């Protein structure tokens, strides 16, 4: 069994989650990777890694996956709540299912996953939860009303969770990236909104690479347990908003 503790990454089939999986694996951690598509997670080819194709809004499926991983690698020491969805549109034009799914995935799932690992972390006075928010949880952008709403909610819940668990020695961290070059735009249909986003993204050279965010995550996690880097806002230097 690997001496380093188990790291769980949600949304590890692409973008920031896949980069985080590679970074924590390179640092020697066994992994549990969760997303709906197993293929891209298996294609990462990482050692000591359990891949489970689950929808993270299905808490029972996630709990079962965590149970299997803990049997193999011991207790979860880091949960990276990264899986997320962005669908940009004025609310009047937005797909109602996207509104529901963004809240379920970006807000409810991270809290439900935290509930699955927190009791054991608090009991042993260790462990870290890292929630991936966004600069869209700090400022309101055009056509981002619901997405920003989910990230604002996630930010305040992350801070609440941190306060609740601080005295138990558990670290709760917020990672709030600026623009990152990933597949996140896949739920925003062609047209004015997408064009505007892509224009700005191009103007700042495409934004960060997912690996840049993963490196910041690894840095925060590697600090000693008594040091909590509570909030990381990480964006391309040339991003001015
Ligand atoms: P991607 O679209 O590349 O990745 C999203 C990941 O979430 C995929 O692995 C996807 O896997 C997974 N996912 C989506 N729905 C579900 C679900 N129901 N159950 C399980 N997994 C799911 O985007 P990013 O890497 O950019 O996004 C990662 C996080 O970073 C998100 O929370 C996003 O809001 C945040 N973020 C991104 C920024 C950016 O500019 N890219 C900026 C700021 C924050 P699958 O489809 O296989 O399920």
mmCIF file of C-alpha atoms and ligand atoms in Angstrom:
data_model
loop_
_atom_site.group_PDB
_atom_site.id
_atom_site.type_symbol
_atom_site.label_atom_id
_atom_site.label_comp_id
_atom_site.label_asym_id
_atom_site.label_seq_id
_atom_site.Cartn_x
_atom_site.Cartn_y
_atom_site.Cartn_z
ATOM 1 C CA UNK A 1 0.000 0.000 0.000
ATOM 2 C CA UNK A 2 1.211 3.502 -0.853
ATOM 3 C CA UNK A 3 2.352 5.443 2.197
ATOM 4 C CA UNK A 4 0.782 8.650 1.014
ATOM 5 C CA UNK A 5 -2.911 9.025 1.781
ATOM 6 C CA UNK A 6 -5.893 8.724 -0.531
ATOM 7 C CA UNK A 7 -6.951 11.705 -2.638
ATOM 8 C CA UNK A 8 -10.419 11.892 -4.226
ATOM 9 C CA UNK A 9 -10.879 14.117 -7.283
ATOM 10 C CA UNK A 10 -14.315 14.717 -8.789
ATOM 11 C CA UNK A 11 -14.617 15.742 -12.418
ATOM 12 C CA UNK A 12 -11.313 14.054 -13.200
ATOM 13 C CA UNK A 13 -12.208 13.171 -16.787
ATOM 14 C CA UNK A 14 -11.110 16.539 -18.174
ATOM 15 C CA UNK A 15 -9.711 19.998 -17.515
ATOM 16 C CA UNK A 16 -8.691 20.984 -14.005
ATOM 17 C CA UNK A 17 -9.723 17.661 -12.472
ATOM 18 C CA UNK A 18 -7.600 15.620 -14.876
ATOM 19 C CA UNK A 19 -4.638 17.925 -14.249
ATOM 20 C CA UNK A 20 -5.152 17.608 -10.481
ATOM 21 C CA UNK A 21 -5.236 13.835 -10.806
ATOM 22 C CA UNK A 22 -1.919 13.868 -12.656
ATOM 23 C CA UNK A 23 -0.335 16.258 -10.157
ATOM 24 C CA UNK A 24 -1.393 14.362 -7.021
ATOM 25 C CA UNK A 25 -0.446 11.057 -8.614
ATOM 26 C CA UNK A 26 2.996 12.414 -9.498
ATOM 27 C CA UNK A 27 3.299 13.424 -5.831
ATOM 28 C CA UNK A 28 2.786 9.774 -4.914
ATOM 29 C CA UNK A 29 -0.853 9.658 -3.825
ATOM 30 C CA UNK A 30 -3.270 6.850 -4.526
ATOM 31 C CA UNK A 31 -6.396 8.247 -6.149
ATOM 32 C CA UNK A 32 -10.103 7.791 -6.475
ATOM 33 C CA UNK A 33 -11.252 9.535 -9.656
ATOM 34 C CA UNK A 34 -14.939 10.287 -10.144
ATOM 35 C CA UNK A 35 -16.800 11.516 -13.227
ATOM 36 C CA UNK A 36 -19.478 10.149 -15.526
ATOM 37 C CA UNK A 37 -17.019 9.136 -18.279
ATOM 38 C CA UNK A 38 -14.592 6.419 -17.225
ATOM 39 C CA UNK A 39 -12.646 6.337 -20.509
ATOM 40 C CA UNK A 40 -10.756 9.637 -20.191
ATOM 41 C CA UNK A 41 -9.921 8.901 -16.544
ATOM 42 C CA UNK A 42 -8.598 5.445 -17.425
ATOM 43 C CA UNK A 43 -6.652 6.981 -20.303
ATOM 44 C CA UNK A 44 -4.665 9.035 -17.766
ATOM 45 C CA UNK A 45 -2.964 5.726 -16.974
ATOM 46 C CA UNK A 46 -2.147 6.648 -13.374
ATOM 47 C CA UNK A 47 -0.814 4.083 -10.877
ATOM 48 C CA UNK A 48 -2.667 3.182 -7.652
ATOM 49 C CA UNK A 49 -5.821 4.733 -9.044
ATOM 50 C CA UNK A 50 -9.425 3.616 -8.832
ATOM 51 C CA UNK A 51 -11.660 5.028 -11.562
ATOM 52 C CA UNK A 52 -15.402 5.071 -10.967
ATOM 53 C CA UNK A 53 -17.937 6.263 -13.530
ATOM 54 C CA UNK A 54 -20.475 8.015 -11.315
ATOM 55 C CA UNK A 55 -22.659 11.069 -11.411
ATOM 56 C CA UNK A 56 -21.496 12.947 -8.318
ATOM 57 C CA UNK A 57 -25.043 14.107 -7.639
ATOM 58 C CA UNK A 58 -25.775 10.442 -6.846
ATOM 59 C CA UNK A 59 -24.562 10.380 -3.242
ATOM 60 C CA UNK A 60 -25.185 6.669 -2.768
ATOM 61 C CA UNK A 61 -23.006 5.793 -5.767
ATOM 62 C CA UNK A 62 -20.287 8.157 -4.542
ATOM 63 C CA UNK A 63 -20.432 6.696 -1.023
ATOM 64 C CA UNK A 64 -20.023 3.184 -2.423
ATOM 65 C CA UNK A 65 -17.062 4.293 -4.541
ATOM 66 C CA UNK A 66 -15.385 5.965 -1.569
ATOM 67 C CA UNK A 67 -15.930 2.814 0.488
ATOM 68 C CA UNK A 68 -14.188 0.685 -2.131
ATOM 69 C CA UNK A 69 -11.265 3.116 -2.416
ATOM 70 C CA UNK A 70 -10.841 3.335 1.363
ATOM 71 C CA UNK A 71 -10.703 -0.459 1.592
ATOM 72 C CA UNK A 72 -7.793 -0.395 -0.837
ATOM 73 C CA UNK A 73 -5.926 2.731 0.280
ATOM 74 C CA UNK A 74 -7.146 3.804 3.731
ATOM 75 C CA UNK A 75 -9.123 6.904 4.692
ATOM 76 C CA UNK A 76 -9.653 9.854 2.369
ATOM 77 C CA UNK A 77 -7.200 12.608 3.318
ATOM 78 C CA UNK A 78 -8.098 15.051 0.545
ATOM 79 C CA UNK A 79 -11.390 15.558 -1.246
ATOM 80 C CA UNK A 80 -11.203 17.852 -4.277
ATOM 81 C CA UNK A 81 -14.752 18.918 -5.108
ATOM 82 C CA UNK A 82 -13.985 19.979 -8.666
ATOM 83 C CA UNK A 83 -16.801 18.622 -10.872
ATOM 84 C CA UNK A 84 -18.838 21.534 -12.145
ATOM 85 C CA UNK A 85 -20.947 22.852 -14.949
ATOM 86 C CA UNK A 86 -21.261 26.281 -16.538
ATOM 87 C CA UNK A 87 -24.127 27.199 -18.832
ATOM 88 C CA UNK A 88 -24.128 30.875 -19.747
ATOM 89 C CA UNK A 89 -27.295 32.689 -20.836
ATOM 90 C CA UNK A 90 -29.649 35.416 -19.717
ATOM 91 C CA UNK A 91 -32.064 33.719 -17.304
ATOM 92 C CA UNK A 92 -35.059 34.374 -19.562
ATOM 93 C CA UNK A 93 -33.407 32.290 -22.251
ATOM 94 C CA UNK A 94 -31.778 29.651 -20.102
ATOM 95 C CA UNK A 95 -32.575 25.943 -20.303
ATOM 96 C CA UNK A 96 -34.454 25.252 -17.026
ATOM 97 C CA UNK A 97 -32.701 21.909 -16.684
ATOM 98 C CA UNK A 98 -29.343 23.690 -16.779
ATOM 99 C CA UNK A 99 -30.417 25.903 -13.874
ATOM 100 C CA UNK A 100 -31.284 22.841 -11.800
ATOM 101 C CA UNK A 101 -28.205 20.873 -12.837
ATOM 102 C CA UNK A 102 -25.822 23.726 -12.069
ATOM 103 C CA UNK A 103 -27.143 24.020 -8.530
ATOM 104 C CA UNK A 104 -27.200 20.236 -8.034
ATOM 105 C CA UNK A 105 -23.653 19.798 -9.323
ATOM 106 C CA UNK A 106 -21.910 23.009 -8.257
ATOM 107 C CA UNK A 107 -23.530 23.407 -4.812
ATOM 108 C CA UNK A 108 -25.395 20.373 -3.517
ATOM 109 C CA UNK A 109 -22.904 17.705 -4.572
ATOM 110 C CA UNK A 110 -19.869 19.303 -2.868
ATOM 111 C CA UNK A 111 -21.784 19.526 0.423
ATOM 112 C CA UNK A 112 -23.054 15.932 0.137
ATOM 113 C CA UNK A 113 -19.544 14.684 -0.635
ATOM 114 C CA UNK A 114 -18.184 16.663 2.314
ATOM 115 C CA UNK A 115 -20.738 14.924 4.521
ATOM 116 C CA UNK A 116 -19.391 11.559 3.382
ATOM 117 C CA UNK A 117 -15.812 12.214 4.491
ATOM 118 C CA UNK A 118 -16.063 14.790 7.281
ATOM 119 C CA UNK A 119 -17.085 12.623 10.260
ATOM 120 C CA UNK A 120 -13.972 10.455 9.866
ATOM 121 C CA UNK A 121 -11.737 13.476 9.249
ATOM 122 C CA UNK A 122 -13.068 15.245 12.339
ATOM 123 C CA UNK A 123 -12.686 12.107 14.441
ATOM 124 C CA UNK A 124 -9.028 11.753 13.527
ATOM 125 C CA UNK A 125 -8.355 15.496 13.497
ATOM 126 C CA UNK A 126 -6.959 15.571 9.965
ATOM 127 C CA UNK A 127 -7.856 15.840 6.332
ATOM 128 C CA UNK A 128 -8.566 18.508 3.766
ATOM 129 C CA UNK A 129 -11.517 19.468 1.604
ATOM 130 C CA UNK A 130 -10.798 21.654 -1.397
ATOM 131 C CA UNK A 131 -13.812 23.189 -3.137
ATOM 132 C CA UNK A 132 -13.321 24.590 -6.627
ATOM 133 C CA UNK A 133 -15.203 27.862 -6.842
ATOM 134 C CA UNK A 134 -14.413 30.604 -9.320
ATOM 135 C CA UNK A 135 -13.775 34.280 -9.686
ATOM 136 C CA UNK A 136 -17.407 34.060 -10.796
ATOM 137 C CA UNK A 137 -18.101 33.503 -7.101
ATOM 138 C CA UNK A 138 -16.595 36.897 -6.341
ATOM 139 C CA UNK A 139 -17.955 39.135 -9.087
ATOM 140 C CA UNK A 140 -21.031 39.124 -11.286
ATOM 141 C CA UNK A 141 -20.413 38.809 -15.033
ATOM 142 C CA UNK A 142 -22.876 39.313 -17.886
ATOM 143 C CA UNK A 143 -24.912 36.193 -18.814
ATOM 144 C CA UNK A 144 -23.458 34.433 -15.741
ATOM 145 C CA UNK A 145 -26.405 34.992 -13.363
ATOM 146 C CA UNK A 146 -27.102 31.377 -12.416
ATOM 147 C CA UNK A 147 -23.493 30.182 -12.713
ATOM 148 C CA UNK A 148 -22.341 33.071 -10.513
ATOM 149 C CA UNK A 149 -25.182 32.240 -8.118
ATOM 150 C CA UNK A 150 -23.902 28.691 -7.747
ATOM 151 C CA UNK A 151 -20.333 29.803 -7.185
ATOM 152 C CA UNK A 152 -21.261 32.560 -4.712
ATOM 153 C CA UNK A 153 -23.260 29.930 -2.823
ATOM 154 C CA UNK A 154 -20.366 27.483 -2.930
ATOM 155 C CA UNK A 155 -17.971 30.144 -1.640
ATOM 156 C CA UNK A 156 -20.099 31.006 1.388
ATOM 157 C CA UNK A 157 -20.774 27.345 2.139
ATOM 158 C CA UNK A 158 -17.052 26.626 1.916
ATOM 159 C CA UNK A 159 -16.344 29.337 4.466
ATOM 160 C CA UNK A 160 -19.153 28.027 6.673
ATOM 161 C CA UNK A 161 -17.759 24.520 6.454
ATOM 162 C CA UNK A 162 -14.299 25.813 7.301
ATOM 163 C CA UNK A 163 -15.590 27.502 10.446
ATOM 164 C CA UNK A 164 -17.539 24.402 11.479
ATOM 165 C CA UNK A 165 -14.555 22.097 11.150
ATOM 166 C CA UNK A 166 -11.651 24.357 12.127
ATOM 167 C CA UNK A 167 -11.672 23.332 15.781
ATOM 168 C CA UNK A 168 -11.562 19.680 14.687
ATOM 169 C CA UNK A 169 -8.280 20.163 12.837
ATOM 170 C CA UNK A 170 -9.781 19.721 9.368
ATOM 171 C CA UNK A 171 -8.753 22.111 6.599
ATOM 172 C CA UNK A 172 -11.361 23.471 4.196
ATOM 173 C CA UNK A 173 -9.962 25.434 1.269
ATOM 174 C CA UNK A 174 -11.480 27.398 -1.573
ATOM 175 C CA UNK A 175 -9.774 27.393 -4.965
ATOM 176 C CA UNK A 176 -11.196 30.166 -7.157
ATOM 177 C CA UNK A 177 -9.685 30.141 -10.653
ATOM 178 C CA UNK A 178 -10.009 32.783 -13.323
ATOM 179 C CA UNK A 179 -10.325 31.665 -16.927
ATOM 180 C CA UNK A 180 -8.795 28.253 -17.563
ATOM 181 C CA UNK A 181 -8.503 26.583 -20.939
ATOM 182 C CA UNK A 182 -10.848 23.565 -20.541
ATOM 183 C CA UNK A 183 -14.080 22.046 -21.897
ATOM 184 C CA UNK A 184 -16.212 24.106 -19.484
ATOM 185 C CA UNK A 185 -17.840 25.996 -22.354
ATOM 186 C CA UNK A 186 -19.397 22.834 -23.761
ATOM 187 C CA UNK A 187 -22.807 23.594 -22.210
ATOM 188 C CA UNK A 188 -23.092 27.094 -23.695
ATOM 189 C CA UNK A 189 -24.641 27.033 -27.160
ATOM 190 C CA UNK A 190 -23.276 28.889 -30.170
ATOM 191 C CA UNK A 191 -24.173 32.570 -30.468
ATOM 192 C CA UNK A 192 -23.579 35.981 -28.905
ATOM 193 C CA UNK A 193 -22.876 34.754 -25.374
ATOM 194 C CA UNK A 194 -20.321 32.163 -26.422
ATOM 195 C CA UNK A 195 -18.684 34.536 -28.902
ATOM 196 C CA UNK A 196 -18.272 37.238 -26.219
ATOM 197 C CA UNK A 197 -16.690 34.769 -23.809
ATOM 198 C CA UNK A 198 -14.350 33.409 -26.461
ATOM 199 C CA UNK A 199 -13.347 36.914 -27.563
ATOM 200 C CA UNK A 200 -12.303 37.827 -24.021
ATOM 201 C CA UNK A 201 -10.582 34.497 -23.537
ATOM 202 C CA UNK A 202 -8.603 35.039 -26.724
ATOM 203 C CA UNK A 203 -7.699 38.578 -25.658
ATOM 204 C CA UNK A 204 -5.964 37.198 -22.551
ATOM 205 C CA UNK A 205 -4.114 34.480 -24.411
ATOM 206 C CA UNK A 206 -6.538 31.662 -23.566
ATOM 207 C CA UNK A 207 -6.306 31.841 -19.782
ATOM 208 C CA UNK A 208 -4.451 29.491 -17.479
ATOM 209 C CA UNK A 209 -3.621 25.910 -18.331
ATOM 210 C CA UNK A 210 -5.362 23.375 -16.052
ATOM 211 C CA UNK A 211 -1.891 22.366 -14.830
ATOM 212 C CA UNK A 212 -1.387 25.863 -13.400
ATOM 213 C CA UNK A 213 -4.402 25.414 -11.142
ATOM 214 C CA UNK A 214 -3.371 21.876 -10.206
ATOM 215 C CA UNK A 215 0.043 23.149 -9.125
ATOM 216 C CA UNK A 216 -1.587 25.706 -6.806
ATOM 217 C CA UNK A 217 -3.787 22.962 -5.351
ATOM 218 C CA UNK A 218 -0.822 20.703 -4.710
ATOM 219 C CA UNK A 219 1.080 23.558 -3.084
ATOM 220 C CA UNK A 220 -1.799 24.327 -0.707
ATOM 221 C CA UNK A 221 -2.284 20.672 0.187
ATOM 222 C CA UNK A 222 1.411 20.120 0.861
ATOM 223 C CA UNK A 223 1.531 22.788 3.554
ATOM 224 C CA UNK A 224 1.522 21.254 7.025
ATOM 225 C CA UNK A 225 -1.902 20.320 8.410
ATOM 226 C CA UNK A 226 -1.773 23.173 10.929
ATOM 227 C CA UNK A 227 -1.541 25.686 8.047
ATOM 228 C CA UNK A 228 -4.729 26.321 6.104
ATOM 229 C CA UNK A 229 -4.337 28.331 2.910
ATOM 230 C CA UNK A 230 -8.010 29.196 3.113
ATOM 231 C CA UNK A 231 -8.501 30.731 -0.272
ATOM 232 C CA UNK A 232 -6.584 30.616 -3.537
ATOM 233 C CA UNK A 233 -7.631 33.013 -6.278
ATOM 234 C CA UNK A 234 -5.546 32.029 -9.271
ATOM 235 C CA UNK A 235 -5.813 33.592 -12.706
ATOM 236 C CA UNK A 236 -3.670 34.482 -15.673
ATOM 237 C CA UNK A 237 -1.558 37.516 -14.851
ATOM 238 C CA UNK A 238 -2.980 39.322 -17.881
ATOM 239 C CA UNK A 239 -6.606 38.696 -16.847
ATOM 240 C CA UNK A 240 -7.872 42.079 -15.683
ATOM 241 C CA UNK A 241 -11.385 41.171 -14.513
HETATM 242 P P1 LIG B 1 -14.428 20.694 -17.666
HETATM 243 O O1 LIG B 1 -15.736 20.822 -18.387
HETATM 244 O O2 LIG B 1 -13.216 20.366 -18.441
HETATM 245 O O3 LIG B 1 -14.568 19.609 -16.498
HETATM 246 C C1 LIG B 1 -15.747 19.394 -15.793
HETATM 247 C C2 LIG B 1 -15.644 18.037 -15.131
HETATM 248 O O4 LIG B 1 -16.824 17.822 -14.336
HETATM 249 C C3 LIG B 1 -15.570 16.898 -16.121
HETATM 250 O O5 LIG B 1 -14.600 15.970 -15.686
HETATM 251 C C4 LIG B 1 -16.941 16.286 -16.072
HETATM 252 O O6 LIG B 1 -16.859 14.894 -16.332
HETATM 253 C C5 LIG B 1 -17.310 16.518 -14.620
HETATM 254 N N1 LIG B 1 -18.749 16.436 -14.408
HETATM 255 C C6 LIG B 1 -19.707 17.192 -14.987
HETATM 256 N N2 LIG B 1 -20.908 16.806 -14.577
HETATM 257 C C7 LIG B 1 -20.695 15.757 -13.707
HETATM 258 C C8 LIG B 1 -21.532 14.930 -12.939
HETATM 259 N N3 LIG B 1 -22.865 15.088 -12.941
HETATM 260 N N4 LIG B 1 -20.971 13.965 -12.173
HETATM 261 C C9 LIG B 1 -19.634 13.794 -12.168
HETATM 262 N N5 LIG B 1 -18.783 14.571 -12.850
HETATM 263 C C10 LIG B 1 -19.321 15.527 -13.612
HETATM 264 O O7 LIG B 1 -14.260 22.048 -16.895
HETATM 265 P P2 LIG B 1 -13.171 22.616 -15.868
HETATM 266 O O8 LIG B 1 -12.055 21.685 -15.672
HETATM 267 O O9 LIG B 1 -12.910 23.994 -16.297
HETATM 268 O O10 LIG B 1 -14.073 22.691 -14.544
HETATM 269 C C11 LIG B 1 -13.686 22.182 -13.288
HETATM 270 C C12 LIG B 1 -14.166 23.136 -12.213
HETATM 271 O O11 LIG B 1 -13.470 24.371 -12.336
HETATM 272 C C13 LIG B 1 -15.659 23.469 -12.272
HETATM 273 O O12 LIG B 1 -16.187 23.454 -10.972
HETATM 274 C C14 LIG B 1 -15.657 24.874 -12.838
HETATM 275 O O13 LIG B 1 -16.805 25.589 -12.456
HETATM 276 C C15 LIG B 1 -14.396 25.428 -12.240
HETATM 277 N N6 LIG B 1 -13.840 26.611 -12.885
HETATM 278 C C16 LIG B 1 -13.436 26.569 -14.202
HETATM 279 C C17 LIG B 1 -12.946 27.704 -14.800
HETATM 280 C C18 LIG B 1 -12.558 27.755 -16.241
HETATM 281 O O14 LIG B 1 -12.333 28.865 -16.778
HETATM 282 N N7 LIG B 1 -12.431 26.632 -16.920
HETATM 283 C C19 LIG B 1 -12.802 28.957 -14.058
HETATM 284 C C20 LIG B 1 -13.209 28.881 -12.692
HETATM 285 C C21 LIG B 1 -13.706 27.747 -12.148
HETATM 286 P P3 LIG B 1 -17.987 13.997 -17.045
HETATM 287 O O15 LIG B 1 -18.565 14.811 -18.154
HETATM 288 O O16 LIG B 1 -17.191 12.807 -17.500
HETATM 289 O O17 LIG B 1 -18.961 13.646 -15.968
#
